Amino acid sequence: MMLMIYATTRCQSRCKHCHIWKKEEEMLSLEDIKKIMVSKCVTKNTVVGLEGGEFVLHPQANQIMSWFSDNHPNYTLLSNCLACDKVIDMVKAYGPAHLYVSLDGNKETYKQMRGVDGYDRVIQVVEAVKDVVPVSLMFCLSPWNNFDDMEYVVNIAEHYDVDIRIGIYGTMAFFDTTSDLLNAGTCGYCNNIPRNVKETDENYDFIALYDEWRAGRLRLPCQSIFSELVIHSNGNVPLGQNLDVIIGNIHERSLDEIFNSVETCKEQHKYSQDCNGCWINFHRKYDIVLFRNFEKILPKKIIECIYGKYQWSGSHDETYKHYFARIKK
């Protein structure tokens, strides 16, 4: 199970692709988080992500990370690294299992897309902690950058020998992103994906299949909503990261009561089959890996008997393996 906690809306970035910095200040307290973490649906194997906004701006950031370090070390930190010294000190002091760092292009692209000149601070954090904790660079392909920027960030990851995770701009109500800008994104671009991306783990298929999804040819059941949870800074628990469907609020009911309720089960089963409404890495990478791996051991028809019909492309019978063999020709 994975649990993402958006602990605060505080953010010093001014991103064009995310407007959380315009929201009123909200945050979950350390006591709120402790109550979440005693839930039966949260186990020692649950990966907990701390983010915002910018998590390190939370007034109790040190206390929260200290608590996780002592009580649930299987947690990760997501950061824009603008408060670089603070991020470095906290990572070294509280040792998260992983650090995810946002980087969307070179110095000029970063400033244009994120509204602040923070590129050098990101690099400073990477250099300071890459040998302390595992680090991933998080690249988001958007209307404000391009494949040259993607290639650039992959090269940076290779230079520092750190992981790279690539996402694609999407619309989420919590971040106040705007749906009309999605059409300004990239489409019909499979042949333009940089060569170095094809050599990274869990990135190339996610990017290549975006075209199929945008065109309405790809449909995958959303199985991730059964095991991946999000909690917003106001306590709301959405059914999915991209869905404005709220299944409860942790200030009104416990997380166990929310997650295990009959109403939630009904919503999960409904949307797992009928949604297909986003292409964000938090959910769809899970689904790609799940069905890709099933196809290694089972015929597609058998998988569909269990999870319902799905398809990777305009041809219902085409498997993952056959699809990528075809587009790589």
CSV table of C-alpha atoms in Angstrom, one decimal, residues 11-228:
chain,number,residue,atom,x,y,z
A,11,CYS,CA,4.8,26.6,-1.2
A,12,GLN,CA,7.4,29.2,-2.2
A,13,SER,CA,7.4,28.1,-5.8
A,14,ARG,CA,5.2,29.8,-8.4
A,15,CYS,CA,4.6,27.0,-10.9
A,16,LYS,CA,2.5,27.5,-14.0
A,17,HIS,CA,1.5,23.8,-13.9
A,18,CYS,CA,0.4,23.9,-10.3
A,19,HIS,CA,-1.5,26.6,-8.4
A,20,ILE,CA,-1.4,25.2,-4.9
A,21,TRP,CA,0.6,28.3,-3.9
A,22,LYS,CA,-2.6,30.4,-4.5
A,23,LYS,CA,-4.7,28.3,-2.1
A,24,GLU,CA,-5.5,29.4,1.4
A,25,GLU,CA,-3.1,27.9,4.0
A,26,GLU,CA,-4.1,24.5,5.2
A,27,MET,CA,-2.2,21.8,7.0
A,28,LEU,CA,-2.4,18.6,8.9
A,29,SER,CA,-0.8,18.7,12.3
A,30,LEU,CA,1.5,16.1,13.8
A,31,GLU,CA,-1.4,14.8,15.9
A,32,ASP,CA,-3.5,14.4,12.8
A,33,ILE,CA,-0.7,12.4,11.2
A,34,LYS,CA,-0.3,10.2,14.2
A,35,LYS,CA,-4.0,9.4,14.2
A,36,ILE,CA,-3.7,8.5,10.5
A,37,MET,CA,-0.7,6.2,11.1
A,38,VAL,CA,-2.4,4.1,13.8
A,39,SER,CA,-5.0,3.0,11.3
A,40,LYS,CA,-5.1,-0.7,10.7
A,41,CYS,CA,-5.1,-0.1,6.9
A,42,VAL,CA,-1.6,1.4,7.4
A,43,THR,CA,1.0,-1.3,8.0
A,44,LYS,CA,4.8,-1.3,8.4
A,45,ASN,CA,5.1,-2.1,4.7
A,46,THR,CA,3.0,1.0,3.7
A,47,VAL,CA,5.2,3.5,1.9
A,48,VAL,CA,4.2,7.0,3.2
A,49,GLY,CA,5.0,10.1,1.1
A,50,LEU,CA,5.3,13.5,2.7
A,51,GLU,CA,4.6,16.4,0.4
A,52,GLY,CA,2.6,19.6,0.0
A,53,GLY,CA,2.9,22.3,-1.3
A,54,GLU,CA,6.4,22.2,0.0
A,55,PHE,CA,6.5,19.9,3.0
A,56,VAL,CA,9.6,21.4,4.7
A,57,LEU,CA,7.7,24.7,5.0
A,58,HIS,CA,5.3,23.0,7.4
A,59,PRO,CA,5.8,24.5,10.9
A,60,GLN,CA,6.1,21.0,12.4
A,61,ALA,CA,8.2,19.6,9.6
A,62,ASN,CA,11.1,18.6,11.9
A,63,GLN,CA,8.8,17.0,14.5
A,64,ILE,CA,6.9,15.1,11.8
A,65,MET,CA,10.0,13.7,10.1
A,66,SER,CA,11.5,12.9,13.5
A,67,TRP,CA,8.4,10.9,14.4
A,68,PHE,CA,8.5,9.0,11.1
A,69,SER,CA,12.2,8.3,11.6
A,70,ASP,CA,11.5,6.7,14.9
A,71,ASN,CA,8.2,5.1,14.3
A,72,HIS,CA,7.7,4.5,10.5
A,73,PRO,CA,11.0,4.7,8.7
A,74,ASN,CA,9.4,3.5,5.4
A,75,TYR,CA,8.6,7.1,4.4
A,76,THR,CA,9.7,9.3,1.6
A,77,LEU,CA,10.0,13.1,1.1
A,78,LEU,CA,9.0,15.1,-2.0
A,79,SER,CA,10.6,18.5,-2.3
A,80,ASN,CA,11.2,21.4,-4.7
A,81,CYS,CA,14.5,22.0,-2.8
A,82,LEU,CA,14.1,25.8,-2.9
A,83,ALA,CA,14.9,25.8,0.9
A,84,CYS,CA,18.0,23.8,0.0
A,85,ASP,CA,19.9,24.0,3.3
A,86,LYS,CA,16.8,23.0,5.2
A,87,VAL,CA,16.1,20.0,3.0
A,88,ILE,CA,19.8,18.9,3.3
A,89,ASP,CA,19.8,19.2,7.0
A,90,MET,CA,16.4,17.4,7.4
A,91,VAL,CA,17.4,14.5,5.1
A,92,LYS,CA,20.6,14.0,6.9
A,93,ALA,CA,19.0,14.2,10.4
A,94,TYR,CA,15.9,12.1,9.7
A,95,GLY,CA,16.9,9.7,6.9
A,96,PRO,CA,13.8,9.3,4.7
A,97,ALA,CA,13.8,6.1,2.7
A,98,HIS,CA,13.8,8.1,-0.5
A,99,LEU,CA,14.0,11.8,-1.6
A,100,TYR,CA,12.1,12.9,-4.7
A,101,VAL,CA,13.3,16.2,-6.2
A,102,SER,CA,11.4,18.2,-8.9
A,103,LEU,CA,13.4,19.2,-11.9
A,104,ASP,CA,11.7,20.1,-15.2
A,105,GLY,CA,14.5,21.3,-17.5
A,106,ASN,CA,17.6,23.4,-17.6
A,107,LYS,CA,18.1,26.6,-15.7
A,108,GLU,CA,16.1,28.8,-18.0
A,109,THR,CA,13.2,26.3,-18.4
A,110,TYR,CA,13.1,25.8,-14.7
A,111,LYS,CA,12.7,29.6,-14.1
A,112,GLN,CA,10.0,29.9,-16.8
A,113,MET,CA,8.0,26.9,-15.7
A,114,ARG,CA,8.3,27.3,-11.9
A,115,GLY,CA,8.4,31.1,-11.7
A,116,VAL,CA,11.5,31.2,-9.5
A,117,ASP,CA,15.2,30.7,-10.1
A,118,GLY,CA,15.7,27.5,-8.2
A,119,TYR,CA,17.8,25.3,-10.5
A,120,ASP,CA,21.1,25.7,-8.7
A,121,ARG,CA,19.4,24.9,-5.4
A,122,VAL,CA,18.1,21.6,-6.8
A,123,ILE,CA,21.5,20.6,-8.0
A,124,GLN,CA,23.0,21.6,-4.6
A,125,VAL,CA,20.6,19.3,-2.8
A,126,VAL,CA,21.3,16.4,-5.2
A,127,GLU,CA,25.1,16.8,-4.8
A,128,ALA,CA,24.8,17.0,-1.0
A,129,VAL,CA,22.5,13.9,-0.3
A,130,LYS,CA,22.8,11.5,-3.3
A,131,ASP,CA,25.2,9.4,-1.3
A,132,VAL,CA,23.1,9.7,1.9
A,133,VAL,CA,19.6,8.5,0.7
A,134,PRO,CA,18.3,7.3,-2.7
A,135,VAL,CA,17.4,10.3,-4.9
A,136,SER,CA,15.0,10.5,-7.8
A,137,LEU,CA,14.7,13.5,-10.1
A,138,MET,CA,11.0,14.1,-11.0
A,139,PHE,CA,10.4,15.5,-14.5
A,140,CYS,CA,7.0,16.7,-15.6
A,141,LEU,CA,6.4,17.0,-19.4
A,142,SER,CA,4.1,20.0,-19.8
A,143,PRO,CA,3.0,22.8,-22.1
A,144,TRP,CA,5.9,24.9,-20.7
A,145,ASN,CA,8.8,22.5,-21.5
A,146,ASN,CA,9.6,19.9,-24.2
A,147,PHE,CA,11.5,16.7,-25.0
A,148,ASP,CA,14.8,18.6,-25.1
A,149,ASP,CA,14.3,19.4,-21.5
A,150,MET,CA,13.4,15.8,-20.8
A,151,GLU,CA,16.6,14.6,-22.4
A,152,TYR,CA,18.5,17.2,-20.4
A,153,VAL,CA,17.1,16.0,-17.1
A,154,VAL,CA,17.7,12.4,-17.9
A,155,ASN,CA,21.4,13.3,-18.6
A,156,ILE,CA,21.6,15.1,-15.3
A,157,ALA,CA,20.3,11.9,-13.6
A,158,GLU,CA,22.9,9.9,-15.4
A,159,HIS,CA,25.6,12.3,-14.5
A,160,TYR,CA,24.8,12.1,-10.7
A,161,ASP,CA,23.9,8.4,-10.9
A,162,VAL,CA,20.4,8.9,-9.5
A,163,ASP,CA,17.0,7.7,-10.5
A,164,ILE,CA,14.7,9.5,-12.9
A,165,ARG,CA,10.9,9.5,-12.8
A,166,ILE,CA,8.9,11.1,-15.7
A,167,GLY,CA,5.3,12.3,-15.5
A,168,ILE,CA,3.0,14.2,-17.8
A,169,TYR,CA,1.0,17.3,-17.0
A,170,GLY,CA,-2.5,16.5,-15.8
A,171,THR,CA,-5.4,18.3,-14.1
A,172,MET,CA,-6.1,17.8,-10.4
A,173,ALA,CA,-8.7,19.8,-8.5
A,174,PHE,CA,-6.5,19.9,-5.4
A,175,PHE,CA,-3.7,21.7,-7.3
A,176,ASP,CA,-6.1,24.1,-9.1
A,177,THR,CA,-4.7,23.1,-12.5
A,178,THR,CA,-6.6,24.2,-15.6
A,179,SER,CA,-8.1,21.6,-18.0
A,180,ASP,CA,-7.9,23.8,-21.1
A,181,LEU,CA,-4.1,23.8,-20.9
A,182,LEU,CA,-4.0,20.0,-21.3
A,183,ASN,CA,-4.6,20.5,-25.0
A,184,ALA,CA,-1.5,22.5,-25.2
A,185,GLY,CA,0.5,19.4,-24.3
A,186,THR,CA,2.2,17.0,-26.6
A,187,CYS,CA,0.4,14.5,-28.7
A,188,GLY,CA,1.5,12.3,-31.6
A,189,TYR,CA,5.1,12.3,-30.4
A,190,CYS,CA,6.2,8.7,-30.0
A,191,ASN,CA,9.0,9.1,-32.5
A,192,ASN,CA,10.3,12.2,-30.7
A,193,ILE,CA,10.9,10.6,-27.3
A,194,PRO,CA,14.6,11.0,-26.5
A,195,ARG,CA,16.7,7.8,-26.9
A,196,ASN,CA,18.1,8.1,-23.4
A,197,VAL,CA,14.5,7.9,-21.9
A,198,LYS,CA,14.1,4.4,-23.5
A,199,GLU,CA,17.0,3.2,-21.3
A,200,THR,CA,15.4,4.3,-18.0
A,201,ASP,CA,13.2,2.2,-15.8
A,202,GLU,CA,9.4,2.6,-15.9
A,203,ASN,CA,9.4,5.7,-18.0
A,204,TYR,CA,9.3,4.9,-21.7
A,205,ASP,CA,6.1,2.9,-21.8
A,206,PHE,CA,4.3,5.4,-19.6
A,207,ILE,CA,5.2,8.2,-22.0
A,208,ALA,CA,4.6,6.2,-25.2
A,209,LEU,CA,1.2,5.0,-24.1
A,210,TYR,CA,0.0,8.6,-23.4
A,211,ASP,CA,-0.8,9.0,-27.1
A,212,GLU,CA,-3.0,6.0,-27.1
A,213,TRP,CA,-4.8,7.2,-23.9
A,214,ARG,CA,-5.3,10.7,-25.3
A,215,ALA,CA,-6.8,9.3,-28.5
A,216,GLY,CA,-9.2,7.2,-26.5
A,217,ARG,CA,-7.7,3.9,-27.8
A,218,LEU,CA,-6.2,2.8,-24.5
A,219,ARG,CA,-8.4,1.6,-21.6
A,220,LEU,CA,-6.9,0.1,-18.4
A,221,PRO,CA,-8.9,-0.8,-15.3
A,222,CYS,CA,-7.7,1.5,-12.5
A,223,GLN,CA,-6.6,-1.1,-9.9
A,224,SER,CA,-4.4,1.4,-8.0
A,225,ILE,CA,-7.3,3.0,-6.1
A,226,PHE,CA,-7.6,-0.2,-4.1
A,227,SER,CA,-4.2,0.2,-2.6
A,228,GLU,CA,-3.0,3.8,-3.0
